[in-house]
Every structure is written in C-alpha cells, then in structure tokens.
Amino acid sequence: LDALYDAAGVLAAAWLAGTLAMVLTGIAGRFFHFHVPGTDAYAGYCMAAAAFLALAPTLRRGEHIRVTLLLNHLPATAHRWLDVFCHVVAVFMAGALAWYSIRLVLQSREFVDISTGLDATPLWIPQLGMAVGTSLFTLAFLMDLILLLTGKTLREASPDGEPAHIE
C-alpha cells in the first residue's frame, strides 16, 4: 500500500504544480493583457486535490501533527491503548469523510452539477481528488490501526536516526 500512498503524493505534487500554473497564467494574463477564463476556479480545484491527495502519504511518513503531551506521561500500556483508541476514532472520522466525499461525487454526477463560472466544469471531476484522497487517508489510518493492534511500530526512525516529526 505504501506504493499507492507514494503515487498519491506524486499526484498531489502534480496538482500543486497545476495550482502554480493557473496562478501564473492569471498573472501573465493581467501583465500581457489577455484573459483565460476559469484560472481562479482551476487553481482552487488543483489546490483542493493536492491537499486531499497528500493526506495519506503525509500520515504514513509520520508528518501529521500529534499532541503527545498526555501520551508521553502515561505508562506504556495506557499509552498503547490510548493510541489505539485515537486510531479507532480517526478511522471512523476519516471513513465518514470518505463516505460523504464519494457520495458528493456520485450526486454531482447524477444531477449534472456544474460550476457557476464561465468554464461550466462538471463538479464531479474536481471532487474526485477529495474522494480519492479521503479514501486513501481512511485506508492509511486503518493500516496504522492494524499495525498497532498487532504490536508493530507505526514508523521507523529516519536513516539519520531522528524519530518522525509528529510532535
């Protein structure tokens, strides 16, 4: 699954580059007196896709922020079970977000929902990034939960010996 998360990270980077391209096109248009309709909307679509597609690879690399003030002061057993509890909650919350994101894509496609701009983009297309990203995020949390329940460590230290930057 890590290859799938890495692919999502690469796609997120590509969408981020798309955001840059749309913003630069808008700036160049103002500077050179031409107009490309929809650049603002497409920049927003690209930014949203980048953000959601980056969730799972960021989680798997241990780069999401965790507040460990309480966890670090607990005995090892309590620490483990609180971590498991938090992951169970996270799986359900991410799963709900994925469920409703997928539902939104299906409804937008069913109702032929289009953007209000001149470009009239079918909204299910940019919403796909959110649906795929939240689904992978749920899968990554589920994978972490399974690792926790089987007694394995979630993340290894980096090659230089530093722990993951999650605190």
PDB file of C-alpha atoms in Angstrom:
ATOM      1  CA  LEU A   1       0.000   0.000   0.000  1.00  0.00           C
ATOM      2  CA  ASP A   2       2.931   2.341   0.536  1.00  0.00           C
ATOM      3  CA  ALA A   3       3.433   2.464  -3.250  1.00  0.00           C
ATOM      4  CA  LEU A   4      -0.188   3.606  -3.585  1.00  0.00           C
ATOM      5  CA  TYR A   5       0.366   6.310  -0.971  1.00  0.00           C
ATOM      6  CA  ASP A   6       3.556   7.393  -2.739  1.00  0.00           C
ATOM      7  CA  ALA A   7       1.637   7.620  -6.019  1.00  0.00           C
ATOM      8  CA  ALA A   8      -0.949   9.817  -4.284  1.00  0.00           C
ATOM      9  CA  GLY A   9       1.900  12.007  -3.041  1.00  0.00           C
ATOM     10  CA  VAL A  10       3.241  12.360  -6.584  1.00  0.00           C
ATOM     11  CA  LEU A  11      -0.248  13.242  -7.823  1.00  0.00           C
ATOM     12  CA  ALA A  12      -0.575  15.807  -5.025  1.00  0.00           C
ATOM     13  CA  ALA A  13       2.690  17.379  -6.148  1.00  0.00           C
ATOM     14  CA  ALA A  14       1.430  17.465  -9.747  1.00  0.00           C
ATOM     15  CA  TRP A  15      -1.797  19.175  -8.652  1.00  0.00           C
ATOM     16  CA  LEU A  16       0.258  21.653  -6.655  1.00  0.00           C
ATOM     17  CA  ALA A  17       2.220  22.405  -9.823  1.00  0.00           C
ATOM     18  CA  GLY A  18      -1.150  22.823 -11.562  1.00  0.00           C
ATOM     19  CA  THR A  19      -2.102  25.408  -8.942  1.00  0.00           C
ATOM     20  CA  LEU A  20       1.109  27.280  -9.692  1.00  0.00           C
ATOM     21  CA  ALA A  21       0.454  27.075 -13.429  1.00  0.00           C
ATOM     22  CA  MET A  22      -3.057  28.511 -13.040  1.00  0.00           C
ATOM     23  CA  VAL A  23      -1.878  31.352 -10.797  1.00  0.00           C
ATOM     24  CA  LEU A  24       0.999  32.191 -13.155  1.00  0.00           C
ATOM     25  CA  THR A  25      -1.377  32.112 -16.129  1.00  0.00           C
ATOM     26  CA  GLY A  26      -3.651  34.589 -14.338  1.00  0.00           C
ATOM     27  CA  ILE A  27      -0.711  36.865 -13.516  1.00  0.00           C
ATOM     28  CA  ALA A  28       0.672  36.657 -17.051  1.00  0.00           C
ATOM     29  CA  GLY A  29      -2.797  37.409 -18.413  1.00  0.00           C
ATOM     30  CA  ARG A  30      -3.028  40.614 -16.403  1.00  0.00           C
ATOM     31  CA  PHE A  31       0.517  41.602 -17.344  1.00  0.00           C
ATOM     32  CA  PHE A  32       0.203  40.857 -21.078  1.00  0.00           C
ATOM     33  CA  HIS A  33      -3.484  41.838 -21.380  1.00  0.00           C
ATOM     34  CA  PHE A  34      -5.125  38.506 -22.172  1.00  0.00           C
ATOM     35  CA  HIS A  35      -7.709  36.533 -20.234  1.00  0.00           C
ATOM     36  CA  VAL A  36      -8.014  32.786 -19.691  1.00  0.00           C
ATOM     37  CA  PRO A  37     -11.425  32.121 -18.149  1.00  0.00           C
ATOM     38  CA  GLY A  38     -11.585  29.865 -15.122  1.00  0.00           C
ATOM     39  CA  THR A  39      -7.973  30.149 -13.927  1.00  0.00           C
ATOM     40  CA  ASP A  40      -9.090  31.095 -10.411  1.00  0.00           C
ATOM     41  CA  ALA A  41     -11.507  28.183 -10.219  1.00  0.00           C
ATOM     42  CA  TYR A  42      -8.981  25.726 -11.633  1.00  0.00           C
ATOM     43  CA  ALA A  43      -6.335  26.935  -9.184  1.00  0.00           C
ATOM     44  CA  GLY A  44      -8.796  26.184  -6.387  1.00  0.00           C
ATOM     45  CA  TYR A  45      -9.615  22.745  -7.793  1.00  0.00           C
ATOM     46  CA  CYS A  46      -5.919  21.922  -8.089  1.00  0.00           C
ATOM     47  CA  MET A  47      -5.191  23.139  -4.569  1.00  0.00           C
ATOM     48  CA  ALA A  48      -8.017  21.066  -3.082  1.00  0.00           C
ATOM     49  CA  ALA A  49      -6.922  17.931  -4.957  1.00  0.00           C
ATOM     50  CA  ALA A  50      -3.331  18.455  -3.797  1.00  0.00           C
ATOM     51  CA  ALA A  51      -4.374  18.874  -0.170  1.00  0.00           C
ATOM     52  CA  PHE A  52      -6.598  15.791  -0.038  1.00  0.00           C
ATOM     53  CA  LEU A  53      -4.265  13.538  -2.019  1.00  0.00           C
ATOM     54  CA  ALA A  54      -1.385  14.455   0.297  1.00  0.00           C
ATOM     55  CA  LEU A  55      -3.200  13.327   3.469  1.00  0.00           C
ATOM     56  CA  ALA A  56      -2.373   9.604   3.306  1.00  0.00           C
ATOM     57  CA  PRO A  57       1.309   9.865   2.337  1.00  0.00           C
ATOM     58  CA  THR A  58       1.810  12.531   4.996  1.00  0.00           C
ATOM     59  CA  LEU A  59       0.243  10.266   7.622  1.00  0.00           C
ATOM     60  CA  ARG A  60       2.340   7.276   6.568  1.00  0.00           C
ATOM     61  CA  ARG A  61       5.521   9.331   6.831  1.00  0.00           C
ATOM     62  CA  GLY A  62       4.584  10.439  10.335  1.00  0.00           C
ATOM     63  CA  GLU A  63       4.380  14.099   9.408  1.00  0.00           C
ATOM     64  CA  HIS A  64       0.891  14.853  10.742  1.00  0.00           C
ATOM     65  CA  ILE A  65       0.993  16.881  13.928  1.00  0.00           C
ATOM     66  CA  ARG A  66       0.232  14.913  17.095  1.00  0.00           C
ATOM     67  CA  VAL A  67      -0.161  16.404  20.528  1.00  0.00           C
ATOM     68  CA  THR A  68       1.697  13.941  22.714  1.00  0.00           C
ATOM     69  CA  LEU A  69       1.689  15.914  25.945  1.00  0.00           C
ATOM     70  CA  LEU A  70      -0.656  13.407  27.597  1.00  0.00           C
ATOM     71  CA  LEU A  71       0.665  10.319  25.795  1.00  0.00           C
ATOM     72  CA  ASN A  72       4.262  10.874  26.879  1.00  0.00           C
ATOM     73  CA  HIS A  73       3.311  10.898  30.573  1.00  0.00           C
ATOM     74  CA  LEU A  74       1.366   7.637  30.511  1.00  0.00           C
ATOM     75  CA  PRO A  75       2.690   4.170  31.289  1.00  0.00           C
ATOM     76  CA  ALA A  76       3.456   2.082  28.196  1.00  0.00           C
ATOM     77  CA  THR A  77       0.236   0.029  28.357  1.00  0.00           C
ATOM     78  CA  ALA A  78      -2.012   3.062  28.779  1.00  0.00           C
ATOM     79  CA  HIS A  79      -0.060   4.857  26.041  1.00  0.00           C
ATOM     80  CA  ARG A  80      -0.669   1.977  23.642  1.00  0.00           C
ATOM     81  CA  TRP A  81      -4.399   1.706  24.373  1.00  0.00           C
ATOM     82  CA  LEU A  82      -4.978   5.446  24.136  1.00  0.00           C
ATOM     83  CA  ASP A  83      -3.142   5.392  20.804  1.00  0.00           C
ATOM     84  CA  VAL A  84      -5.371   2.502  19.641  1.00  0.00           C
ATOM     85  CA  PHE A  85      -8.487   4.394  20.781  1.00  0.00           C
ATOM     86  CA  CYS A  86      -7.395   7.523  18.918  1.00  0.00           C
ATOM     87  CA  HIS A  87      -6.772   5.495  15.766  1.00  0.00           C
ATOM     88  CA  VAL A  88     -10.209   3.842  16.011  1.00  0.00           C
ATOM     89  CA  VAL A  89     -11.799   7.299  16.260  1.00  0.00           C
ATOM     90  CA  ALA A  90      -9.633   8.519  13.365  1.00  0.00           C
ATOM     91  CA  VAL A  91     -10.655   5.571  11.165  1.00  0.00           C
ATOM     92  CA  PHE A  92     -14.332   6.331  11.767  1.00  0.00           C
ATOM     93  CA  MET A  93     -13.941  10.072  11.213  1.00  0.00           C
ATOM     94  CA  ALA A  94     -11.826   9.681   8.078  1.00  0.00           C
ATOM     95  CA  GLY A  95     -14.201   6.956   6.883  1.00  0.00           C
ATOM     96  CA  ALA A  96     -17.190   9.265   7.311  1.00  0.00           C
ATOM     97  CA  LEU A  97     -15.391  11.987   5.385  1.00  0.00           C
ATOM     98  CA  ALA A  98     -14.537   9.497   2.626  1.00  0.00           C
ATOM     99  CA  TRP A  99     -18.111   8.187   2.533  1.00  0.00           C
ATOM    100  CA  TYR A 100     -19.624  11.637   2.141  1.00  0.00           C
ATOM    101  CA  SER A 101     -16.947  12.710  -0.347  1.00  0.00           C
ATOM    102  CA  ILE A 102     -17.709   9.721  -2.555  1.00  0.00           C
ATOM    103  CA  ARG A 103     -21.426  10.393  -2.152  1.00  0.00           C
ATOM    104  CA  LEU A 104     -20.882  14.017  -3.183  1.00  0.00           C
ATOM    105  CA  VAL A 105     -19.077  12.927  -6.359  1.00  0.00           C
ATOM    106  CA  LEU A 106     -21.873  10.494  -7.236  1.00  0.00           C
ATOM    107  CA  GLN A 107     -24.595  13.074  -6.578  1.00  0.00           C
ATOM    108  CA  SER A 108     -22.801  15.774  -8.550  1.00  0.00           C
ATOM    109  CA  ARG A 109     -22.504  13.389 -11.470  1.00  0.00           C
ATOM    110  CA  GLU A 110     -26.121  12.242 -11.169  1.00  0.00           C
ATOM    111  CA  PHE A 111     -27.509  15.790 -11.019  1.00  0.00           C
ATOM    112  CA  VAL A 112     -25.096  17.064 -13.705  1.00  0.00           C
ATOM    113  CA  ASP A 113     -23.866  19.717 -11.291  1.00  0.00           C
ATOM    114  CA  ILE A 114     -21.582  22.266 -12.974  1.00  0.00           C
ATOM    115  CA  SER A 115     -19.536  25.182 -11.705  1.00  0.00           C
ATOM    116  CA  THR A 116     -21.096  28.623 -11.782  1.00  0.00           C
ATOM    117  CA  GLY A 117     -18.193  30.129 -13.734  1.00  0.00           C
ATOM    118  CA  LEU A 118     -17.947  30.576 -17.480  1.00  0.00           C
ATOM    119  CA  ASP A 119     -15.990  27.342 -17.787  1.00  0.00           C
ATOM    120  CA  ALA A 120     -19.018  25.266 -16.591  1.00  0.00           C
ATOM    121  CA  THR A 121     -16.854  22.428 -15.286  1.00  0.00           C
ATOM    122  CA  PRO A 122     -18.750  19.314 -14.199  1.00  0.00           C
ATOM    123  CA  LEU A 123     -18.119  19.429 -10.433  1.00  0.00           C
ATOM    124  CA  TRP A 124     -17.695  15.695 -10.002  1.00  0.00           C
ATOM    125  CA  ILE A 125     -14.337  15.942 -11.786  1.00  0.00           C
ATOM    126  CA  PRO A 126     -12.578  18.227  -9.277  1.00  0.00           C
ATOM    127  CA  GLN A 127     -14.396  16.473  -6.412  1.00  0.00           C
ATOM    128  CA  LEU A 128     -12.693  13.201  -7.350  1.00  0.00           C
ATOM    129  CA  GLY A 129      -9.456  14.392  -5.749  1.00  0.00           C
ATOM    130  CA  MET A 130     -11.235  14.798  -2.421  1.00  0.00           C
ATOM    131  CA  ALA A 131     -12.956  11.409  -2.667  1.00  0.00           C
ATOM    132  CA  VAL A 132      -9.788   9.529  -3.579  1.00  0.00           C
ATOM    133  CA  GLY A 133      -7.685  11.417  -1.039  1.00  0.00           C
ATOM    134  CA  THR A 134     -10.059  10.839   1.873  1.00  0.00           C
ATOM    135  CA  SER A 135     -10.458   7.167   0.928  1.00  0.00           C
ATOM    136  CA  LEU A 136      -6.689   6.677   0.959  1.00  0.00           C
ATOM    137  CA  PHE A 137      -6.497   8.599   4.249  1.00  0.00           C
ATOM    138  CA  THR A 138      -9.013   6.188   5.784  1.00  0.00           C
ATOM    139  CA  LEU A 139      -7.065   3.231   4.441  1.00  0.00           C
ATOM    140  CA  ALA A 140      -3.816   4.635   5.889  1.00  0.00           C
ATOM    141  CA  PHE A 141      -5.409   5.090   9.320  1.00  0.00           C
ATOM    142  CA  LEU A 142      -6.824   1.565   9.133  1.00  0.00           C
ATOM    143  CA  MET A 143      -3.380   0.245   8.219  1.00  0.00           C
ATOM    144  CA  ASP A 144      -1.869   2.091  11.200  1.00  0.00           C
ATOM    145  CA  LEU A 145      -4.576   0.698  13.488  1.00  0.00           C
ATOM    146  CA  ILE A 146      -3.860  -2.852  12.345  1.00  0.00           C
ATOM    147  CA  LEU A 147      -0.137  -2.307  12.939  1.00  0.00           C
ATOM    148  CA  LEU A 148      -0.876  -1.001  16.441  1.00  0.00           C
ATOM    149  CA  LEU A 149      -3.156  -3.925  17.258  1.00  0.00           C
ATOM    150  CA  THR A 150      -0.558  -6.442  16.093  1.00  0.00           C
ATOM    151  CA  GLY A 151       2.118  -4.804  18.270  1.00  0.00           C
ATOM    152  CA  LYS A 152       4.236  -3.408  15.464  1.00  0.00           C
ATOM    153  CA  THR A 153       5.717   0.084  15.399  1.00  0.00           C
ATOM    154  CA  LEU A 154       3.992   2.595  13.158  1.00  0.00           C
ATOM    155  CA  ARG A 155       7.017   4.459  11.912  1.00  0.00           C
ATOM    156  CA  GLU A 156      10.684   3.764  11.931  1.00  0.00           C
ATOM    157  CA  ALA A 157      13.270   6.396  12.680  1.00  0.00           C
ATOM    158  CA  SER A 158      14.702   8.141   9.647  1.00  0.00           C
ATOM    159  CA  PRO A 159      18.053   6.926   8.261  1.00  0.00           C
ATOM    160  CA  ASP A 160      19.854   9.629  10.271  1.00  0.00           C
ATOM    161  CA  GLY A 161      18.295   8.257  13.484  1.00  0.00           C
ATOM    162  CA  GLU A 162      15.758  11.013  14.087  1.00  0.00           C
ATOM    163  CA  PRO A 163      12.212   9.968  15.019  1.00  0.00           C
ATOM    164  CA  ALA A 164       9.284  11.061  12.881  1.00  0.00           C
ATOM    165  CA  HIS A 165       8.413  14.740  13.251  1.00  0.00           C
ATOM    166  CA  ILE A 166       4.943  14.284  14.679  1.00  0.00           C
ATOM    167  CA  GLU A 167       5.147  16.080  17.985  1.00  0.00           C
TER     168      GLU A 167
END
